[in-house]
Coordinates of C-alpha atoms and ligand atoms in Angstrom, one line a residue:
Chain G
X22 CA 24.4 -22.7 -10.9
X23 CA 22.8 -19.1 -11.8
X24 CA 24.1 -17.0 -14.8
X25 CA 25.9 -13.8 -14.0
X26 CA 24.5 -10.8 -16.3
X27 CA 24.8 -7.0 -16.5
X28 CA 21.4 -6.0 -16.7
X29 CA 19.1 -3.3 -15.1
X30 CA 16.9 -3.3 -12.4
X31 CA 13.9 -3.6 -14.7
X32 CA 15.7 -5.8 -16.8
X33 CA 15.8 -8.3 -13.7
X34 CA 12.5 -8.0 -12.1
X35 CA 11.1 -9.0 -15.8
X36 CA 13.3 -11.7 -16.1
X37 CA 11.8 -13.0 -12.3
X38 CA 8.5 -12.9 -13.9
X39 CA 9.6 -14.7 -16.7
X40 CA 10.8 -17.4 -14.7
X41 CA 7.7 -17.3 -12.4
X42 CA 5.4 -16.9 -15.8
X43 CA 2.4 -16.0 -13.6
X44 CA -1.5 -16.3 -15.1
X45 CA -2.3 -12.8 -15.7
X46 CA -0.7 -9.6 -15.9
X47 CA -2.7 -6.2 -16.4
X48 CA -0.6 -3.5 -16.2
X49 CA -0.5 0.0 -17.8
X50 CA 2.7 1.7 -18.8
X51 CA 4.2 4.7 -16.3
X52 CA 7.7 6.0 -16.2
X53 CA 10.3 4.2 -14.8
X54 CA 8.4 0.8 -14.6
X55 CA 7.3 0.9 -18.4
X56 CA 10.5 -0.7 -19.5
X57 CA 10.1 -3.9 -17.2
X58 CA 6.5 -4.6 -18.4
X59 CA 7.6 -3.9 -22.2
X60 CA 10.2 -6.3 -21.8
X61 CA 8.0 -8.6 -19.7
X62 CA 5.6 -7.8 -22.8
X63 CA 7.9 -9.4 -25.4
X64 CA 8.2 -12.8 -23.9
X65 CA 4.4 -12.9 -24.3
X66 CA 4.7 -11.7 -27.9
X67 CA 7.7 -14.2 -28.2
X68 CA 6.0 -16.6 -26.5
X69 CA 8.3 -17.1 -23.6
X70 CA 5.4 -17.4 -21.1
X71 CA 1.7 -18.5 -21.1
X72 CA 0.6 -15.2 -19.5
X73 CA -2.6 -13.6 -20.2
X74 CA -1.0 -9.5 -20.8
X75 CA -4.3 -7.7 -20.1
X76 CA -3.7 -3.9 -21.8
X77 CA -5.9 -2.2 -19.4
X78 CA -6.3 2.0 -19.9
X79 CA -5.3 3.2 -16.5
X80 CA -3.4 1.6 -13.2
X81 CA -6.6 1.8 -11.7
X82 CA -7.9 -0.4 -14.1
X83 CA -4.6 -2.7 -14.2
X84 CA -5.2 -3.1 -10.4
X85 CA -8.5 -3.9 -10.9
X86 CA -8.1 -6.6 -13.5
X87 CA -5.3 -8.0 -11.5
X88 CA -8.3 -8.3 -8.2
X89 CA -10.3 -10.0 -10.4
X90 CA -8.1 -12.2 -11.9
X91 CA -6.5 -13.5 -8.8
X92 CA -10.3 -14.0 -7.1
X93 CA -10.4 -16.1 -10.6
X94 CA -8.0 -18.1 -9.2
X95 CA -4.9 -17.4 -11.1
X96 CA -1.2 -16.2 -10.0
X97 CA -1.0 -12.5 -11.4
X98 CA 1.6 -9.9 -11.4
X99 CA 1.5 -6.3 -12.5
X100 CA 4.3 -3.2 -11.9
X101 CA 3.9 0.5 -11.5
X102 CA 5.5 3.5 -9.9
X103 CA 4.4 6.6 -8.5
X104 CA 0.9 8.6 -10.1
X105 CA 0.4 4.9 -11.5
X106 CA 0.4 3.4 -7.8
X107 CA -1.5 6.7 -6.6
X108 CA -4.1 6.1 -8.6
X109 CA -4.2 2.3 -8.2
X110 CA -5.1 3.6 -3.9
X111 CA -8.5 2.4 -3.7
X112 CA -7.9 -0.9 -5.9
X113 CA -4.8 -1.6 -3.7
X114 CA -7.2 -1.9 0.0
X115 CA -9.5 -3.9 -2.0
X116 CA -6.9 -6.4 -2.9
X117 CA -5.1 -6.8 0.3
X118 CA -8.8 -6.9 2.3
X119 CA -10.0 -9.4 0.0
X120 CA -6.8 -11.2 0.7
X121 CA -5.1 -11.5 -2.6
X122 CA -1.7 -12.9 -3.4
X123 CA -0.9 -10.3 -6.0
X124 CA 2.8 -9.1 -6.6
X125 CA 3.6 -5.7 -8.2
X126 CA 7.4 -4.8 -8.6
X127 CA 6.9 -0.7 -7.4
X128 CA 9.5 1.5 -9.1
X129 CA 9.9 4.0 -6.9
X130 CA 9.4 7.2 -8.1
X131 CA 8.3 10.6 -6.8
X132 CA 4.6 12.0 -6.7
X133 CA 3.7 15.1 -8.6
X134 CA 3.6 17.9 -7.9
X135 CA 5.9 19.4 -9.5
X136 CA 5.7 16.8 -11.7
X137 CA 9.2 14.9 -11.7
X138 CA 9.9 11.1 -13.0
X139 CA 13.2 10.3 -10.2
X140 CA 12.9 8.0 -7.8
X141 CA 12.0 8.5 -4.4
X142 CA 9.9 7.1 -1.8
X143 CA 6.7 8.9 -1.8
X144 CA 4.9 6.6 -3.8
X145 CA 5.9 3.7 -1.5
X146 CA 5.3 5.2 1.7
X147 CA 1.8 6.5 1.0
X148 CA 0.8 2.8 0.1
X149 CA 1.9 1.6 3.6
X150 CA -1.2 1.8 5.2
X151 CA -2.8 -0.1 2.4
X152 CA -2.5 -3.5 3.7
X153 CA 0.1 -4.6 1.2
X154 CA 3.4 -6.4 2.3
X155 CA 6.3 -3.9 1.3
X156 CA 10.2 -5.6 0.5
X157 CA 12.5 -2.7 -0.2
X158 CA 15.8 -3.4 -2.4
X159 CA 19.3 -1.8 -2.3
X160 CA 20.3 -2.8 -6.1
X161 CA 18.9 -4.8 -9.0
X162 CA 20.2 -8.2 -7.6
X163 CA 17.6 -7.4 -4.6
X164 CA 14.9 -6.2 -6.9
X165 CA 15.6 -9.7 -8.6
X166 CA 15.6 -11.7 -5.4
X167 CA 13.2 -10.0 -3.4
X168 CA 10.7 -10.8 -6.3
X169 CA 11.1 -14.6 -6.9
X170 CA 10.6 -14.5 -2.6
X171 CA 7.5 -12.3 -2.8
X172 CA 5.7 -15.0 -4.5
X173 CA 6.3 -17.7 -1.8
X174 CA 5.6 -15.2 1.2
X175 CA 2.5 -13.7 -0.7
X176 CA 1.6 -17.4 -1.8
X177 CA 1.8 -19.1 1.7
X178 CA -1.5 -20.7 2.8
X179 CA -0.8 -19.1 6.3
X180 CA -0.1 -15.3 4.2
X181 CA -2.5 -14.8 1.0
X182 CA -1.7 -11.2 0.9
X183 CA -0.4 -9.1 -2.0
X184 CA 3.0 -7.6 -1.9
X185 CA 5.2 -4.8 -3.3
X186 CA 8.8 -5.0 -4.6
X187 CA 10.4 -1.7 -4.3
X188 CA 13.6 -0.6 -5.5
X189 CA 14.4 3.0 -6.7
X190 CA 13.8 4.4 -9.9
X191 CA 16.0 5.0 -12.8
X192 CA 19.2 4.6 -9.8
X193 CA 18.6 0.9 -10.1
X194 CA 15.6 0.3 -12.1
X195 CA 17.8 1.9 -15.2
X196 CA 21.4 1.3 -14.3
X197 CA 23.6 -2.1 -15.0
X198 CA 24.7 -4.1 -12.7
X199 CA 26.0 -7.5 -12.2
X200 CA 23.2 -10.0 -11.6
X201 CA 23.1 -13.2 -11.0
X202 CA 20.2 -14.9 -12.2
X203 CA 19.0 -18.3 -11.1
X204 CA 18.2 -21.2 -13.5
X205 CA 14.9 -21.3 -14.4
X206 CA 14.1 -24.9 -13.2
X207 CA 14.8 -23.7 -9.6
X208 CA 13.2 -20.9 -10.0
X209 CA 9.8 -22.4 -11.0
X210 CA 10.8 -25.3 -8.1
X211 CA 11.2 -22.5 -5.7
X212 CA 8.2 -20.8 -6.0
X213 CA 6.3 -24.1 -6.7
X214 CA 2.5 -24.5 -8.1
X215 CA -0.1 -21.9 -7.5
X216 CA -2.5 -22.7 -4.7
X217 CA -6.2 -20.9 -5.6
X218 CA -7.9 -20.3 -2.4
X219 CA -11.9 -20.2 -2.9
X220 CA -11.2 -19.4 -6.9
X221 CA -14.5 -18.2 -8.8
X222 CA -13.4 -20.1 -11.6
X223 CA -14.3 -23.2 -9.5
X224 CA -18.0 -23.5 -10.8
X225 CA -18.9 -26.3 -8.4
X226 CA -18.7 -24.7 -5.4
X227 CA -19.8 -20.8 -6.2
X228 CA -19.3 -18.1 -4.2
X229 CA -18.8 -14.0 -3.8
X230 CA -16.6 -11.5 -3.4
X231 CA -16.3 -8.2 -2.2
X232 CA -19.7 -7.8 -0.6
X233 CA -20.8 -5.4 1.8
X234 CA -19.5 -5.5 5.3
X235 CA -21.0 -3.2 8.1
X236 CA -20.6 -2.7 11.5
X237 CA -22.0 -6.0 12.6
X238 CA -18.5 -7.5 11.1
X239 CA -16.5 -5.2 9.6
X240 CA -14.2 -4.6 12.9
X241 CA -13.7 -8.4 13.0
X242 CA -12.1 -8.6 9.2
X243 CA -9.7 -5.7 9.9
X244 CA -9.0 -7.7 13.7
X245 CA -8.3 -10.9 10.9
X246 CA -6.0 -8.9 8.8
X247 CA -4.4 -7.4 11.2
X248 CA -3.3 -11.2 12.4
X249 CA -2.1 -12.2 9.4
X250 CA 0.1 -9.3 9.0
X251 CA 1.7 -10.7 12.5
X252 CA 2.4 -14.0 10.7
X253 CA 4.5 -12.4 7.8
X254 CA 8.0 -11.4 9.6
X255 CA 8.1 -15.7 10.4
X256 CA 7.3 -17.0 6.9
X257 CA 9.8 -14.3 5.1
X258 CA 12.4 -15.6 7.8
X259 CA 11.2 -19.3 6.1
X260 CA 11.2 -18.4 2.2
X261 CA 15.1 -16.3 3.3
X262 CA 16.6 -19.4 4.2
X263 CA 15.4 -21.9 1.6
X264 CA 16.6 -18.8 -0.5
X265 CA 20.0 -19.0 0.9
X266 CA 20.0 -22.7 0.4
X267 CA 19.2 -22.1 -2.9
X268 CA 21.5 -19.1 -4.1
X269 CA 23.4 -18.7 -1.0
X270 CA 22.4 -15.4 -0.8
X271 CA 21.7 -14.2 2.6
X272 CA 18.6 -12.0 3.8
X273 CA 16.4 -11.0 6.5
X274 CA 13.8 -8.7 8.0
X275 CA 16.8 -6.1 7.8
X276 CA 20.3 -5.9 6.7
X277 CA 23.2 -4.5 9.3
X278 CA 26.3 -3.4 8.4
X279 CA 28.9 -3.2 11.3
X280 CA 26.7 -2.3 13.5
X281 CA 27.2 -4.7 16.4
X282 CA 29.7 -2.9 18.2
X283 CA 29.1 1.0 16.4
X284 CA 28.3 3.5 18.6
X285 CA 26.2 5.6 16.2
X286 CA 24.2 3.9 13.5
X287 CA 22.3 5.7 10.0
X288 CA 18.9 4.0 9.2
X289 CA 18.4 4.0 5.5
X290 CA 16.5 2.0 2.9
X291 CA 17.1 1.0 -0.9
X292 CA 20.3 2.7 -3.1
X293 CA 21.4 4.7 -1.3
X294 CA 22.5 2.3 1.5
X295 CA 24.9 1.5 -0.4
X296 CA 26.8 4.7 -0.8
X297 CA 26.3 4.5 2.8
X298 CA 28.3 1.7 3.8
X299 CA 31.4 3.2 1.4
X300 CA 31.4 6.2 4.2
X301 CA 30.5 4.1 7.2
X302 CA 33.9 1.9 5.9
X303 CA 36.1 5.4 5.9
X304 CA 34.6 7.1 9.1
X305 CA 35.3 3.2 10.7
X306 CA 39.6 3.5 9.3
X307 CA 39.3 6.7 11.0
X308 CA 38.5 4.9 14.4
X309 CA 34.2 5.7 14.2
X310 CA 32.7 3.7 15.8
X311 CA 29.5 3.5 12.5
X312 CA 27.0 1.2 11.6
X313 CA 24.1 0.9 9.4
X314 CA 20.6 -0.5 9.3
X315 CA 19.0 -1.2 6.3
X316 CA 15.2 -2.6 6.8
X317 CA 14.0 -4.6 4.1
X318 CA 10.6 -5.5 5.5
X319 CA 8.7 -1.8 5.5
X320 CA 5.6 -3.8 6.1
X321 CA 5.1 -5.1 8.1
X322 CA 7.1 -3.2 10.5
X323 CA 10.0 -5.3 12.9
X324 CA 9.6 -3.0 15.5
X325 CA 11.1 -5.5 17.9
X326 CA 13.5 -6.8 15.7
X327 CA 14.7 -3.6 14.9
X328 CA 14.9 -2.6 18.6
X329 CA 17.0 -5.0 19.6
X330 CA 19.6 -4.8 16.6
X331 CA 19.7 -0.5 17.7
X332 CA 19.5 -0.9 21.7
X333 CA 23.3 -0.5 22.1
X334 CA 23.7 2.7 20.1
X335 CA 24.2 6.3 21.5
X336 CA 23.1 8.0 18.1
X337 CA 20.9 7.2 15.4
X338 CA 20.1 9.0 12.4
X339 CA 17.2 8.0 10.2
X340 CA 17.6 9.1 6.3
X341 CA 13.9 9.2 4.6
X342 CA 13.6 9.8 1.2
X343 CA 10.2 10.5 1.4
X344 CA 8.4 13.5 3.5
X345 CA 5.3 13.5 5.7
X346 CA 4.8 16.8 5.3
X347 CA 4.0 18.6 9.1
X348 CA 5.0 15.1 10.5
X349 CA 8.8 13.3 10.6
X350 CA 9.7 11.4 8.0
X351 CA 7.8 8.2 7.3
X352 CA 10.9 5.8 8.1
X353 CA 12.0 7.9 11.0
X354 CA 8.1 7.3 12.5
X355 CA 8.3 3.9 12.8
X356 CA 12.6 3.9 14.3
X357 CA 10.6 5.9 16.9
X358 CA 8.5 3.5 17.4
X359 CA 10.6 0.7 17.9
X360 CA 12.6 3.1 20.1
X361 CA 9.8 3.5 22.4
X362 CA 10.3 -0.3 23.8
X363 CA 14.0 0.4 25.0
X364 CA 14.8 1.3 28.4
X365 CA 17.9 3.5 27.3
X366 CA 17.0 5.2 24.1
X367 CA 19.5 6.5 21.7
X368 CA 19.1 10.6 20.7
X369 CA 17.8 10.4 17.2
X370 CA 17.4 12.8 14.1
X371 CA 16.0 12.5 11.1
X372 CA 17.2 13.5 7.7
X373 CA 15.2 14.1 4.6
X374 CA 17.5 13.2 1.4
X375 CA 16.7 12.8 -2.2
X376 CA 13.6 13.9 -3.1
X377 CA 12.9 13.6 -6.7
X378 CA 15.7 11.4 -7.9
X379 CA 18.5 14.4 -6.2
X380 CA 21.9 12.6 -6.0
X381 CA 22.4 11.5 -2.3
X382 CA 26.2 11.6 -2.6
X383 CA 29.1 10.9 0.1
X384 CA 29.3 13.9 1.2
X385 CA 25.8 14.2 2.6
X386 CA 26.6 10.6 4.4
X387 CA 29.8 12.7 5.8
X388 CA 27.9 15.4 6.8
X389 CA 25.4 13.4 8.9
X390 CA 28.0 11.0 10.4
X391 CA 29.3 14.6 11.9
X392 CA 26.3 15.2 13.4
X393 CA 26.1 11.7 14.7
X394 CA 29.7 12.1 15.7
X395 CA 28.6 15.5 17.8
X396 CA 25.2 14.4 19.4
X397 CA 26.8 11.0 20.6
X398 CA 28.6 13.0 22.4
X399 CA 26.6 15.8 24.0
X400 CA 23.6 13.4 23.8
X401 CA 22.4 16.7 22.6
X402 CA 19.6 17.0 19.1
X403 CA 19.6 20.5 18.0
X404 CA 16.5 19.9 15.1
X405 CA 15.2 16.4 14.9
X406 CA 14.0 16.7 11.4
X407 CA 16.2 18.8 8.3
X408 CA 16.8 18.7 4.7
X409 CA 20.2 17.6 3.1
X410 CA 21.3 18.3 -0.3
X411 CA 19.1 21.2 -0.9
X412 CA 20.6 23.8 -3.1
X413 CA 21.0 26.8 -0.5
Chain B
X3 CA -7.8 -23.7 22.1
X4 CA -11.1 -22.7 20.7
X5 CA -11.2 -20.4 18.0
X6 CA -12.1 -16.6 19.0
X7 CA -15.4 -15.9 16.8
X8 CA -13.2 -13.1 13.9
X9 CA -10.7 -16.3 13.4
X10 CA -13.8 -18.4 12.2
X11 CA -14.6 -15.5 9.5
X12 CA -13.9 -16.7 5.5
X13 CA -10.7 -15.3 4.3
X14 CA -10.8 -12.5 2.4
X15 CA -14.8 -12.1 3.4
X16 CA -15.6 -14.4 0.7
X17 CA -18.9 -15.5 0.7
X18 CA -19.0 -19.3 0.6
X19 CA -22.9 -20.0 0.1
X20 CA -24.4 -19.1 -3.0
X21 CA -27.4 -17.2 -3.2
X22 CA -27.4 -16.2 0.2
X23 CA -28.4 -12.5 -0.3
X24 CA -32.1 -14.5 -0.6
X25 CA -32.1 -14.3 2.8
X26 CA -31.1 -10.9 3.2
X27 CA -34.2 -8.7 2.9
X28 CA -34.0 -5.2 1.9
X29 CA -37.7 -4.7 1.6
X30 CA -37.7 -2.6 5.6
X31 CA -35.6 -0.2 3.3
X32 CA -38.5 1.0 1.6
X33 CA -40.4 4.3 2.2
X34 CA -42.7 4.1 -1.3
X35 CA -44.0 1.0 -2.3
X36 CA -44.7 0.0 -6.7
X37 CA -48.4 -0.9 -7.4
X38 CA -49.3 -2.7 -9.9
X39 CA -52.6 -1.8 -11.7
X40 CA -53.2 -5.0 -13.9
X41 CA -55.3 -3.7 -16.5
X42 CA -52.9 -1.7 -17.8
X43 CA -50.0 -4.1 -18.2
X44 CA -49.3 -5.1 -21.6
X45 CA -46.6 -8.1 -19.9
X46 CA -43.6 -6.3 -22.1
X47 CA -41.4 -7.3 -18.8
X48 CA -39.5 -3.9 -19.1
X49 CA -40.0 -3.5 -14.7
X50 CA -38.4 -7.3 -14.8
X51 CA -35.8 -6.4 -17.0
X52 CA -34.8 -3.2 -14.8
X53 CA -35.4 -4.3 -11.4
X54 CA -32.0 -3.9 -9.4
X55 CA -33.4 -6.7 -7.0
X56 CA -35.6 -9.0 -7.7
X57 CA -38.7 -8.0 -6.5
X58 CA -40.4 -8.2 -9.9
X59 CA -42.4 -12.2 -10.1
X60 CA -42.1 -13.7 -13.2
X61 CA -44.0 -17.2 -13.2
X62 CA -43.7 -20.3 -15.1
X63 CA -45.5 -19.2 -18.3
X64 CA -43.4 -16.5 -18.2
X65 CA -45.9 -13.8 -17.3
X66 CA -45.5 -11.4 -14.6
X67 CA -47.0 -11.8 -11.2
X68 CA -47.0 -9.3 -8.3
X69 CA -44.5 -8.0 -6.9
X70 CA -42.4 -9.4 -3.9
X71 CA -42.1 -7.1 -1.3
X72 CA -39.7 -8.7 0.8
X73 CA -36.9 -7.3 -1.5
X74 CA -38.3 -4.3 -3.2
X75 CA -36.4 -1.4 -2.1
X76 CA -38.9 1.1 -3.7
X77 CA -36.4 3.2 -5.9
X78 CA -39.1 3.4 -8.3
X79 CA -37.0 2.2 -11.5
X80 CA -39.8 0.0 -12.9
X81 CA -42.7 2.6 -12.2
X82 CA -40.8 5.2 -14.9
X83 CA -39.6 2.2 -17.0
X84 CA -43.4 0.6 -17.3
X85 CA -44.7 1.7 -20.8
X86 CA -48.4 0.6 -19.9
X87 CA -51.3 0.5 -22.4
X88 CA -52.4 3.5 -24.1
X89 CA -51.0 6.7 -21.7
X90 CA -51.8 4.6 -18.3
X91 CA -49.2 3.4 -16.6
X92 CA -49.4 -0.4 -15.3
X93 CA -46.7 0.6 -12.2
X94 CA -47.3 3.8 -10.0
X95 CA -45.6 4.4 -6.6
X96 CA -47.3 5.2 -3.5
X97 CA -46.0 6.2 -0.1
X98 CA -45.7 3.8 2.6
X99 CA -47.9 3.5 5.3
X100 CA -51.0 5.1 3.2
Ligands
LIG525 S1 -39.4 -0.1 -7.0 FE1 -37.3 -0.7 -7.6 S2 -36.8 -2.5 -6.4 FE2 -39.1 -2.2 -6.3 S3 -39.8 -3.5 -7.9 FE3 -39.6 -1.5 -8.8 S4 -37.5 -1.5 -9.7 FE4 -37.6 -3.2 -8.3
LIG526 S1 -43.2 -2.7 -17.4 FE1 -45.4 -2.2 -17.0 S2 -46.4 -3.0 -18.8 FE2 -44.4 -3.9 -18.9 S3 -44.7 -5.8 -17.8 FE3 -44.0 -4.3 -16.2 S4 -45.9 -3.6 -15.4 FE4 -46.5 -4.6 -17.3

């Protein structure tokens, strides 16, 4: 049996890393993941863990030492958050195309500019073409779990891709929350010993990396990665239940919330699902039929999954907190998407909350369940895509 | 079931056999070729030293030989490098096909 802490959402995720005490860590400091690599920083200076802390001047670089550490053959980590993970973009292709098991707690926060330090989900959402595996987390207990399971989904021989953590910054990464931790000796027994596939450091049998690919092959390795992104949604399924067996904690590709028999459903990721379900609970006493979806798995997508969990609704509204600006949100893309499949399809709108760290408070989740309320009825969409929140 | 031919690539495109860019030759990449004028080489091994490839022959006593063409890619490197021996240079380059 775990112990049950108040701690932060940083304070958690550095703790998992602690537990996991991976090989190598490069990481450079950016607001508001500094404070879970400083503290991950003092059980090296304590000697809590046997990591290598590589100081590196600039994400870029921390990406790049964290590549060439894992093609060494070790088990690395690193965290960053927005402008850090921006400029990590060309590092974070290389990693995932040269199929490396490297996980990096992302603190969401929101790009510049203006320049702004909240959380959001730009940062996120513009890596999710990058090949990486992408968990989301509603509060620091998920940040906490979601990170001990990366390492067994990024790990597995079938997998060897790296992954994100997300959960949103400052709202959890800075608040306290009851946490329960897991012991340590089931911790390192869950995610067991690290496998090195092809490591350089194996002087017997040398080999290269990263070489130059062209158009004789190149097509075939993205055709190759492309499969082992379909393998993912079955081995996070695998590490979930062990998980359960282990903490009896309980998770998926997604999360619903009384949404088997609702009528009109909100699609939301991270925090503020949370606040979400408080509303969905009222608007439910007041006879609404409401559910939720929260997907956990942003990448890869469970378009199916998803499809099958939302076929019965008559209204769906998809929060983003994150913009493609000229486009729908990025969230509300792929609901469409999985959408698409169904014979009957629910009318859908999309709602873009919470930019830069802007409270998303109940009575934006009152306002939209309205509109839910209204276009359930009429099967009517008046604008598919709107602000909330915004100061008018 | 057999294996469609982009399941049987290396994860990760590693590449598995060492020194196999030996047989990968970038010399057809060239469009002006180094020559070597002997008389003026004073063997200080500067053109070995900066070769990107390894087109410049080094043999057994440690002298340098001619070059191997098969890999020179003609950037020229070793012909602005090459001190030679009083104002004459041991390395000048010279369009293809002349
Ligand atoms: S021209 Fe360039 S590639 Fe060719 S031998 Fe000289 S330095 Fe090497
Ligand atoms: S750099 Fe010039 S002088 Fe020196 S070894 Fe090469 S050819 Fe000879």
């Amino acid at each position: 049996m775990g112990k049950i802490v108040a701690v932060t959402g940083n304070e958690a995720c550095a703790q998992a890393l602690k537990q996991i005490n991976p090989d190598v860590c490069a990481a450079y400091p950016i607001t508001p993941a500094t404070d879970l690599m400083q503290r991950f920083s003092g059980f090296v200076s304590d000697g809590k863990v046997d990591t290598e802390l590589v100081l590196v001047e600039s994400e870029h670089s921390a990406m790049s030492a964290c590549i060439g550490a894992a093609a060494a053959g070790g088990r690395v980590a690193t965290a960053t958050s927005s402008q850090g993970l921006a400029l990590m973009w060309e590092m974070l292709y290389i990693a995932a195309g040269t199929r490396l098991p490297i996980i990096m707690p992302l603190v969401n926060r929101a790009l510049s500019a203006p320049l702004n330090i909240h959380g959001d989900h730009s940062d996120g959402m513009g890596a999710r073409d990058t090949g990486w595996i992408q968990l989301y987390s509603e509060n620091a207990q998920e940040a906490y779990d979601n990170t001990i399971q990366a390492f067994r989904i990024a790990e597995h021989l079938d997998i060897r891709l790296p992954a994100m953590v997300c959960m949103d910054g400052f709202i959890v990464s800075h608040s306290i929350e009851r946490v329960e931790y897991i012991d340590d000796a089931d911790v390192k027994n869950f995610v067991g010993k690290f496998q090195a596939v092809h490591p350089l450091l194996d002087l017997d049998n040398p080999k290269s990396y990263g070489p130059l690919i062209l158009t004789d092959l190149y097509h075939e390795y993205k055709r190759a990665q492309h499969e082992v992104m379909t393998k993912v949604p079955k081995v996070v399924l695998e590490v979930a239940s062990d998980f359960e067996k282990m903490t009896g904690r309980k998770y998926g590709l997604f999360e619903t919330y009384r949404l088997e028999d609702a009528e009109i459903a909100v699609v939301v990721m991270s925090s503020a699902a949370g606040t979400t379900k408080d509303i969905i609970d009222q608007y439910r006493d007041k006879g609404v039929k409401a559910g939720l979806l929260k997907p956990r798995m942003f990448r890869p997508f469970p378009y199916l999954e998803i499809a099958d969990a939302l076929k019965h609704l008559k209204a769906i509204a998809v929060l983003d907190r994150a913009d493609s600006f000229g486009g729908y949100g990025p969230l509300f893309m792929e609901i469409s998407s999985a959408v698409m499949s169904m014979d009957t399809k629910p009318a859908m709108i999309n709602k873009i909350f919470g930019l830069g760290g802007r409270d998303y408070l109940p009575d934006q989740a009152e306002q939209v369940l309205d509109e839910l309320v209204k276009v359930a009825k009429t099967g009517k969409v008046q604008t598919v895509k709107e602000y909330i929140g915004v100061r008018e | 079931m057999s294996k469609k031919f982009w399941e049987t690539l290396p994860q990760g495109s590693v590449v598995l056999e060492a020194g196999s860019s030996a047989k990968f030759k970038t010399g057809t990449w060239r469009s002006v070729r180094p020559k070597w004028i002997e008389e003026n080489c004073i063997q200080c091994l500067f053109c070995w030293m900066y070769c990107p490839d390894m087109s410049v022959k080094v043999n057994a006593e440690g002298k340098r030989e001619d070059f191997n063409y098969d890999y020179c890619k003609g950037c020229g490197i070793c012909a602005l490098e090459c001190p030679g021996k009083k104002g004459k240079k041991a390395i000048v380059m010279e369009e293809e096909g002349k």
